[in-house]
Short mmCIF file of C-alpha atoms and ligand atoms in Angstrom, two decimals:
data_model
loop_
_atom_site.label_atom_id
_atom_site.label_comp_id
_atom_site.label_asym_id
_atom_site.label_seq_id
_atom_site.Cartn_x
_atom_site.Cartn_y
_atom_site.Cartn_z
CA MET A 27 69.55 -82.37 -65.69
CA SER A 28 73.18 -83.32 -66.40
CA ASP A 29 74.90 -86.45 -65.07
CA GLN A 30 77.06 -84.22 -62.95
CA ASN A 31 73.88 -83.04 -61.23
CA SER A 32 72.27 -86.44 -60.86
CA SER A 33 75.09 -87.73 -58.62
CA ARG A 34 74.23 -84.94 -56.20
CA ILE A 35 70.49 -85.61 -56.14
CA LEU A 36 69.07 -87.06 -52.95
CA ASP A 37 66.57 -89.47 -54.43
CA GLY A 38 63.47 -89.49 -52.22
CA VAL A 39 61.69 -92.03 -54.40
CA ARG A 40 64.46 -94.57 -53.83
CA ILE A 41 64.83 -93.85 -50.11
CA GLY A 42 61.05 -93.86 -49.59
CA ALA A 43 60.80 -97.24 -51.35
CA ALA A 44 63.59 -98.65 -49.14
CA ILE A 45 61.74 -97.54 -46.01
CA GLN A 46 58.48 -99.00 -47.29
CA ALA A 47 60.24 -102.33 -47.93
CA GLU A 48 61.54 -102.33 -44.35
CA VAL A 49 58.07 -101.53 -43.04
CA ALA A 50 56.57 -104.35 -45.12
CA ALA A 51 59.14 -106.76 -43.67
CA ASP A 52 58.32 -105.63 -40.13
CA ILE A 53 54.62 -106.12 -40.83
CA GLN A 54 55.43 -109.73 -41.71
CA VAL A 55 57.23 -110.11 -38.37
CA LEU A 56 54.17 -108.74 -36.57
CA ALA A 57 51.84 -110.92 -38.65
CA ALA A 58 53.67 -113.99 -37.36
CA ARG A 59 52.60 -112.87 -33.87
CA GLY A 60 49.00 -112.35 -34.99
CA ILE A 61 49.25 -108.56 -35.17
CA ARG A 62 48.06 -106.52 -38.14
CA PRO A 63 48.62 -102.76 -37.77
CA GLY A 64 45.53 -100.67 -38.49
CA LEU A 65 45.34 -97.08 -39.75
CA ALA A 66 42.23 -94.88 -39.83
CA VAL A 67 42.25 -91.75 -41.98
CA VAL A 68 39.58 -89.12 -41.39
CA LEU A 69 38.93 -86.87 -44.38
CA VAL A 70 36.48 -84.00 -44.06
CA GLY A 71 35.44 -81.93 -47.07
CA ASP A 72 36.36 -82.05 -50.73
CA ASN A 73 39.79 -80.43 -50.92
CA PRO A 74 41.18 -82.06 -54.09
CA ALA A 75 44.78 -82.17 -52.84
CA SER A 76 43.65 -83.81 -49.57
CA GLN A 77 41.67 -86.38 -51.54
CA VAL A 78 44.77 -87.32 -53.52
CA TYR A 79 46.92 -87.53 -50.36
CA VAL A 80 44.37 -89.71 -48.56
CA ARG A 81 43.91 -92.00 -51.56
CA ASN A 82 47.69 -92.51 -51.68
CA LYS A 83 47.89 -93.18 -47.96
CA VAL A 84 45.14 -95.80 -48.10
CA LYS A 85 46.63 -97.40 -51.23
CA THR A 86 50.15 -97.58 -49.78
CA SER A 87 48.81 -99.01 -46.51
CA ALA A 88 47.06 -101.78 -48.39
CA ALA A 89 50.18 -102.54 -50.46
CA LEU A 90 52.27 -102.96 -47.30
CA GLY A 91 49.73 -105.03 -45.36
CA ILE A 92 48.37 -102.35 -43.05
CA ALA A 93 44.61 -102.58 -42.51
CA SER A 94 43.44 -99.11 -43.43
CA GLU A 95 40.08 -97.43 -43.48
CA GLN A 96 38.94 -94.07 -44.69
CA ILE A 97 36.25 -92.18 -42.83
CA THR A 98 34.54 -89.39 -44.76
CA PRO A 99 31.85 -87.73 -42.66
CA ASP A 100 29.47 -85.09 -43.98
CA PRO A 101 31.54 -81.99 -44.91
CA ALA A 102 29.33 -79.87 -42.61
CA ILE A 103 30.01 -82.04 -39.54
CA PRO A 104 30.57 -79.96 -36.38
CA THR A 105 33.57 -80.40 -34.07
CA GLU A 106 31.48 -82.48 -31.62
CA GLY A 107 30.59 -84.99 -34.33
CA LEU A 108 34.24 -85.39 -35.27
CA LEU A 109 35.26 -85.72 -31.64
CA GLU A 110 32.83 -88.62 -31.35
CA ILE A 111 34.43 -90.30 -34.37
CA VAL A 112 37.93 -89.83 -32.93
CA HIS A 113 36.89 -91.14 -29.51
CA GLY A 114 35.45 -94.21 -31.22
CA LEU A 115 38.74 -94.81 -33.05
CA ASN A 116 40.74 -94.25 -29.85
CA ALA A 117 38.77 -97.07 -28.21
CA ARG A 118 39.19 -99.58 -31.04
CA GLU A 119 41.73 -102.33 -30.43
CA ASP A 120 42.28 -102.92 -34.19
CA ILE A 121 43.30 -99.30 -34.86
CA ASP A 122 46.94 -98.34 -34.18
CA GLY A 123 47.11 -95.05 -36.04
CA ILE A 124 44.64 -92.20 -36.45
CA LEU A 125 45.23 -89.45 -38.94
CA VAL A 126 42.99 -86.43 -39.35
CA GLN A 127 43.77 -84.96 -42.76
CA LEU A 128 44.45 -81.22 -42.72
CA PRO A 129 43.23 -78.66 -43.59
CA LEU A 130 39.87 -79.01 -41.83
CA PRO A 131 36.80 -76.98 -42.83
CA PRO A 132 36.35 -73.67 -40.98
CA GLN A 133 33.54 -74.90 -38.69
CA VAL A 134 35.92 -77.43 -37.10
CA ASP A 135 38.12 -76.59 -34.12
CA ALA A 136 41.26 -78.29 -35.49
CA ARG A 137 43.28 -77.92 -32.29
CA ARG A 138 40.59 -79.53 -30.14
CA LEU A 139 40.34 -82.38 -32.59
CA LEU A 140 44.08 -83.04 -32.84
CA GLU A 141 44.31 -83.01 -29.04
CA ALA A 142 41.51 -85.59 -28.85
CA VAL A 143 43.55 -88.20 -30.76
CA ALA A 144 45.05 -90.69 -28.29
CA PRO A 145 48.78 -89.79 -28.18
CA GLN A 146 49.79 -93.44 -28.70
CA LYS A 147 47.76 -93.49 -31.94
CA ASP A 148 48.86 -90.05 -33.13
CA VAL A 149 50.81 -91.14 -36.22
CA ASP A 150 51.10 -87.55 -37.46
CA GLY A 151 52.91 -86.58 -34.25
CA PHE A 152 50.79 -83.44 -33.79
CA HIS A 153 49.45 -84.12 -30.27
CA PRO A 154 51.02 -81.79 -27.66
CA LEU A 155 52.27 -84.81 -25.70
CA ASN A 156 54.22 -86.08 -28.72
CA VAL A 157 55.42 -82.54 -29.49
CA GLY A 158 56.73 -82.30 -25.92
CA ARG A 159 58.27 -85.77 -26.01
CA LEU A 160 60.12 -84.85 -29.18
CA GLN A 161 61.54 -81.76 -27.44
CA ILE A 162 62.84 -83.76 -24.46
CA GLY A 163 64.17 -86.57 -26.64
CA ALA A 164 61.80 -89.24 -25.26
CA PRO A 165 60.44 -91.93 -27.61
CA ALA A 166 57.72 -90.28 -29.62
CA LEU A 167 55.82 -90.37 -32.87
CA ALA A 168 57.51 -87.59 -34.84
CA PRO A 169 55.77 -85.65 -37.64
CA CYS A 170 56.24 -87.53 -40.90
CA THR A 171 57.73 -84.89 -43.22
CA PRO A 172 60.57 -83.71 -40.97
CA ALA A 173 61.20 -87.29 -39.82
CA GLY A 174 61.53 -88.15 -43.52
CA VAL A 175 64.11 -85.38 -44.01
CA ILE A 176 66.21 -86.90 -41.22
CA GLU A 177 66.00 -90.29 -42.96
CA ILE A 178 67.17 -88.75 -46.25
CA LEU A 179 70.16 -87.17 -44.54
CA ARG A 180 71.00 -90.22 -42.44
CA ARG A 181 70.68 -92.74 -45.27
CA SER A 182 72.74 -90.52 -47.59
CA GLY A 183 75.62 -90.39 -45.10
CA ILE A 184 75.33 -86.63 -44.55
CA ALA A 185 76.82 -85.71 -41.19
CA MET A 186 74.37 -83.80 -39.01
CA ALA A 187 76.34 -83.70 -35.76
CA GLY A 188 78.09 -80.36 -35.50
CA ALA A 189 76.69 -79.11 -38.82
CA ASN A 190 75.18 -75.65 -39.06
CA ALA A 191 71.55 -76.32 -39.98
CA VAL A 192 69.23 -73.50 -40.99
CA VAL A 193 65.50 -74.21 -41.16
CA VAL A 194 63.43 -71.59 -42.99
CA GLY A 195 59.83 -71.93 -41.73
CA ARG A 196 58.47 -72.46 -38.23
CA SER A 197 55.15 -74.22 -38.76
CA ASP A 198 54.00 -76.79 -36.23
CA ILE A 199 53.96 -79.53 -38.85
CA VAL A 200 57.30 -78.93 -40.58
CA GLY A 201 59.63 -76.15 -39.40
CA LYS A 202 59.47 -76.56 -35.62
CA PRO A 203 59.66 -80.37 -35.50
CA MET A 204 62.39 -80.21 -38.17
CA ALA A 205 64.45 -78.00 -35.88
CA ALA A 206 63.84 -80.31 -32.90
CA LEU A 207 64.88 -83.38 -34.88
CA LEU A 208 68.05 -81.73 -36.22
CA LEU A 209 68.92 -80.62 -32.70
CA ARG A 210 68.44 -84.20 -31.52
CA GLU A 211 70.98 -85.17 -34.20
CA ASN A 212 73.38 -82.65 -32.64
CA ALA A 213 73.25 -80.08 -35.41
CA THR A 214 73.59 -76.41 -34.50
CA VAL A 215 70.15 -75.19 -35.50
CA THR A 216 68.87 -71.77 -36.54
CA VAL A 217 65.17 -71.28 -37.30
CA CYS A 218 64.08 -68.49 -39.67
CA HIS A 219 60.62 -67.11 -40.44
CA SER A 220 58.89 -64.16 -42.06
CA ARG A 221 60.28 -61.70 -39.49
CA THR A 222 63.90 -62.86 -39.76
CA ARG A 223 66.28 -60.03 -40.62
CA ASN A 224 68.93 -60.61 -43.30
CA LEU A 225 67.56 -63.99 -44.31
CA GLY A 226 70.19 -64.43 -47.03
CA GLU A 227 73.02 -63.83 -44.59
CA VAL A 228 71.64 -66.43 -42.15
CA CYS A 229 71.03 -68.95 -44.94
CA ARG A 230 74.62 -68.56 -46.14
CA THR A 231 75.83 -69.92 -42.79
CA ALA A 232 74.08 -73.23 -43.47
CA ASP A 233 75.86 -76.52 -44.09
CA ILE A 234 72.35 -77.98 -44.27
CA LEU A 235 69.56 -75.66 -45.42
CA VAL A 236 65.95 -76.80 -45.08
CA ALA A 237 63.34 -74.69 -46.86
CA ALA A 238 59.73 -75.14 -45.66
CA ILE A 239 58.11 -71.88 -46.63
CA GLY A 240 55.50 -72.41 -49.34
CA ARG A 241 56.87 -69.75 -51.72
CA PRO A 242 58.17 -70.90 -55.09
CA GLY A 243 61.91 -70.45 -55.53
CA MET A 244 62.27 -68.06 -52.60
CA ILE A 245 65.73 -69.31 -51.67
CA ARG A 246 67.93 -67.93 -54.43
CA ALA A 247 71.42 -69.01 -55.43
CA ASP A 248 73.01 -65.99 -53.72
CA MET A 249 71.52 -67.13 -50.39
CA VAL A 250 73.33 -70.47 -50.53
CA ARG A 251 76.88 -71.34 -49.55
CA ASP A 252 79.01 -73.34 -51.97
CA GLY A 253 78.80 -77.00 -50.99
CA ALA A 254 75.69 -76.71 -48.84
CA VAL A 255 73.17 -79.55 -48.59
CA LEU A 256 69.80 -78.22 -49.79
CA ILE A 257 66.58 -79.81 -48.59
CA ASP A 258 63.47 -78.48 -50.28
CA VAL A 259 60.23 -79.28 -48.47
CA GLY A 260 58.15 -76.76 -50.42
CA MET A 261 55.49 -77.90 -52.86
CA ASN A 262 54.19 -75.10 -55.02
CA ARG A 263 52.30 -75.15 -58.28
CA VAL A 264 53.61 -72.59 -60.75
CA THR A 265 51.13 -71.54 -63.44
CA ARG A 266 52.27 -68.05 -64.55
CA PRO A 267 54.43 -68.22 -67.69
CA GLU A 268 56.77 -65.42 -66.53
CA GLN A 269 57.30 -67.14 -63.18
CA PHE A 270 57.89 -70.45 -64.94
CA ALA A 271 60.44 -68.81 -67.25
CA GLN A 272 62.27 -67.23 -64.30
CA PHE A 273 63.05 -70.66 -62.88
CA PHE A 274 62.98 -73.12 -65.76
CA ALA A 275 63.79 -71.34 -69.04
CA GLY A 276 66.16 -73.60 -70.98
CA ASP A 277 65.07 -76.79 -69.18
CA PRO A 278 63.50 -78.83 -72.02
CA LYS A 279 61.83 -81.43 -69.75
CA ARG A 280 60.10 -78.81 -67.64
CA GLU A 281 59.20 -76.74 -70.68
CA ALA A 282 57.47 -79.75 -72.22
CA ALA A 283 55.62 -80.43 -68.94
CA PHE A 284 54.52 -76.81 -68.66
CA ALA A 285 53.32 -76.74 -72.27
CA LYS A 286 51.36 -79.94 -71.71
CA ASN A 287 49.85 -79.29 -68.26
CA GLY A 288 49.89 -75.51 -67.94
CA SER A 289 51.68 -75.83 -64.60
CA VAL A 290 54.66 -77.43 -62.89
CA LEU A 291 55.34 -78.39 -59.32
CA MET A 292 58.34 -76.71 -57.73
CA GLY A 293 59.86 -76.20 -54.31
CA ASP A 294 60.91 -73.21 -52.25
CA ILE A 295 64.46 -73.27 -53.61
CA ASP A 296 65.30 -71.64 -56.93
CA PRO A 297 66.65 -74.51 -59.08
CA HIS A 298 69.61 -72.27 -60.06
CA ALA A 299 70.82 -72.66 -56.46
CA PHE A 300 71.24 -76.42 -56.90
CA ALA A 301 74.41 -75.83 -58.93
CA LYS A 302 76.10 -74.66 -55.70
CA ALA A 303 74.93 -77.58 -53.58
CA SER A 304 76.92 -80.67 -52.64
CA TYR A 305 73.60 -82.52 -52.44
CA TYR A 306 70.00 -81.48 -52.90
CA THR A 307 66.46 -82.84 -52.96
CA PRO A 308 64.54 -82.24 -56.19
CA VAL A 309 60.86 -81.32 -56.36
CA PRO A 310 59.08 -83.55 -57.14
CA GLY A 311 60.87 -86.73 -56.07
CA GLY A 312 62.74 -85.47 -53.00
CA VAL A 313 61.07 -84.99 -49.63
CA GLY A 314 57.52 -85.73 -50.86
CA PRO A 315 57.78 -89.54 -51.06
CA LEU A 316 59.23 -89.68 -47.55
CA THR A 317 56.11 -88.25 -45.94
CA ILE A 318 53.98 -91.26 -46.84
CA ALA A 319 56.80 -93.73 -46.10
CA MET A 320 57.20 -92.25 -42.61
CA LEU A 321 53.44 -92.41 -42.03
CA MET A 322 53.63 -96.13 -42.70
CA ALA A 323 56.67 -96.44 -40.44
CA ASN A 324 54.91 -94.49 -37.70
CA THR A 325 51.83 -96.73 -37.91
CA VAL A 326 53.95 -99.83 -37.36
CA ARG A 327 55.91 -98.04 -34.65
CA ALA A 328 52.64 -97.13 -32.91
CA ALA A 329 51.47 -100.73 -33.18
CA ARG A 330 54.68 -101.88 -31.50
CA LEU A 331 54.81 -99.19 -28.82
CA ARG A 332 51.17 -99.78 -27.82
CA ARG A 333 51.90 -103.46 -27.25
CA GLY A 334 55.18 -102.88 -25.44
CA LEU A 335 57.22 -104.40 -28.29
CA PRO A 336 60.70 -103.06 -29.08
CA VAL A 337 61.10 -100.35 -31.72
CA ALA A 338 64.18 -99.51 -33.78
P1 NDP B 660 53.17 -72.74 -43.34
O1 NDP B 660 52.49 -71.75 -44.23
O2 NDP B 660 52.42 -73.28 -42.17
O3 NDP B 660 54.52 -72.10 -42.80
C1 NDP B 660 55.36 -71.37 -43.64
C2 NDP B 660 56.51 -70.81 -42.86
O4 NDP B 660 57.31 -70.06 -43.76
C3 NDP B 660 56.10 -69.88 -41.73
O5 NDP B 660 56.80 -70.17 -40.57
C4 NDP B 660 56.43 -68.48 -42.27
O6 NDP B 660 56.84 -67.56 -41.28
C5 NDP B 660 57.61 -68.80 -43.18
N1 NDP B 660 57.71 -67.75 -44.20
C6 NDP B 660 56.75 -67.28 -45.03
N2 NDP B 660 57.22 -66.30 -45.80
C7 NDP B 660 58.52 -66.13 -45.45
C8 NDP B 660 59.54 -65.26 -45.88
N3 NDP B 660 59.32 -64.35 -46.83
N4 NDP B 660 60.75 -65.35 -45.32
C9 NDP B 660 60.98 -66.27 -44.36
N5 NDP B 660 60.05 -67.14 -43.91
C10 NDP B 660 58.83 -67.06 -44.45
O7 NDP B 660 53.64 -73.91 -44.30
P2 NDP B 660 54.04 -75.45 -43.98
O8 NDP B 660 55.14 -75.50 -43.00
O9 NDP B 660 52.81 -76.23 -43.72
O10 NDP B 660 54.58 -75.91 -45.41
C11 NDP B 660 55.69 -75.29 -46.00
C12 NDP B 660 55.86 -75.84 -47.41
O11 NDP B 660 56.10 -77.25 -47.35
C13 NDP B 660 54.63 -75.70 -48.31
O12 NDP B 660 55.05 -75.49 -49.64
C14 NDP B 660 53.95 -77.05 -48.22
O13 NDP B 660 53.17 -77.36 -49.35
C15 NDP B 660 55.14 -77.95 -48.12
N6 NDP B 660 54.88 -79.24 -47.46
C16 NDP B 660 55.37 -80.34 -48.09
C17 NDP B 660 55.19 -81.58 -47.54
C18 NDP B 660 55.77 -82.75 -48.24
O14 NDP B 660 55.35 -83.86 -48.02
N7 NDP B 660 56.80 -82.54 -49.07
C19 NDP B 660 54.43 -81.77 -46.30
C20 NDP B 660 54.05 -80.54 -45.66
C21 NDP B 660 54.26 -79.32 -46.26
P3 NDP B 660 55.85 -67.00 -40.12
O15 NDP B 660 55.74 -68.12 -39.14
O16 NDP B 660 56.55 -65.83 -39.60
O17 NDP B 660 54.56 -66.70 -40.82
#
């Protein structure tokens, strides 16, 4: 990556670390009042990616001074058993945040479970009450990944008010809350999905383009306007040599990584498109680190809101 590029990179590692430092400072303020925020993470099954995510969440909590605990019930646990666990956590005074790691095994009714989490402890922001509050602009716990994107934009001085923002993806955990948050920032928001006609044409209207699709390099350079801000939420593992070559041929760092590991992590935006961007988030090191930072921020926010203390 040339120096010319690096000045346009939105560095999620740096921004995530800054947020974590602020959270740690706030935890000290709460500690002086005898409050220690508590986070419970429920992990069902042996999905390797989920195990890594949960380990990182628990580790980061500990580093910042959040009391965290991991609950790993039998992978065959039925919905009722999990509901009991969640009800127990809802009732506990020392727990401020409850996170049920997704995806859940097929025997579990995920919706029922997510709706059982007390809304004031719903640090993932997935409960319908928090989804609704986000829509009407009332104080809410917002989903961590899109909330992290807003922090990247805000802290990088990128104007959202009046900007044309295009969000590709309409999932409940990224695309839809992303659109709601950008709208709250007064952007003019368009949401695209798999049935959108002329996707490239719509994307080219974007001052801020957020890709949350789950398809490696789907947003190509010709779909991007010169000077656009590109936010890549996608996290895809590329293992096929011809696909790798399509995106990274001539990039010595990535070539070395691919030769060593047999795969690389990439986003939903073709790296060739970054040359047209005014700013962009790399993968890895862009949006990813913000998700965990915002989870920590949400846990402290939940601890404050539940006690009637002011929040930023
Ligand atoms: P989902 O699979 O739930 O949603 C994908 C969305 O992309 C859907 O709305 C789908 O449309 C749309 N889509 C699929 N194909 C196309 C297409 N050809 N053209 C236009 N739109 C399309 O994924 P998530 O929202 O959960 O995640 C998206 C990506 O973000 C993934 O790569 C995931 O790994 C990553 N992610 C990263 C996080 C981070 O911390 N950085 C956190 C969460 C997710 P439709 O609704 O019509 O099917």
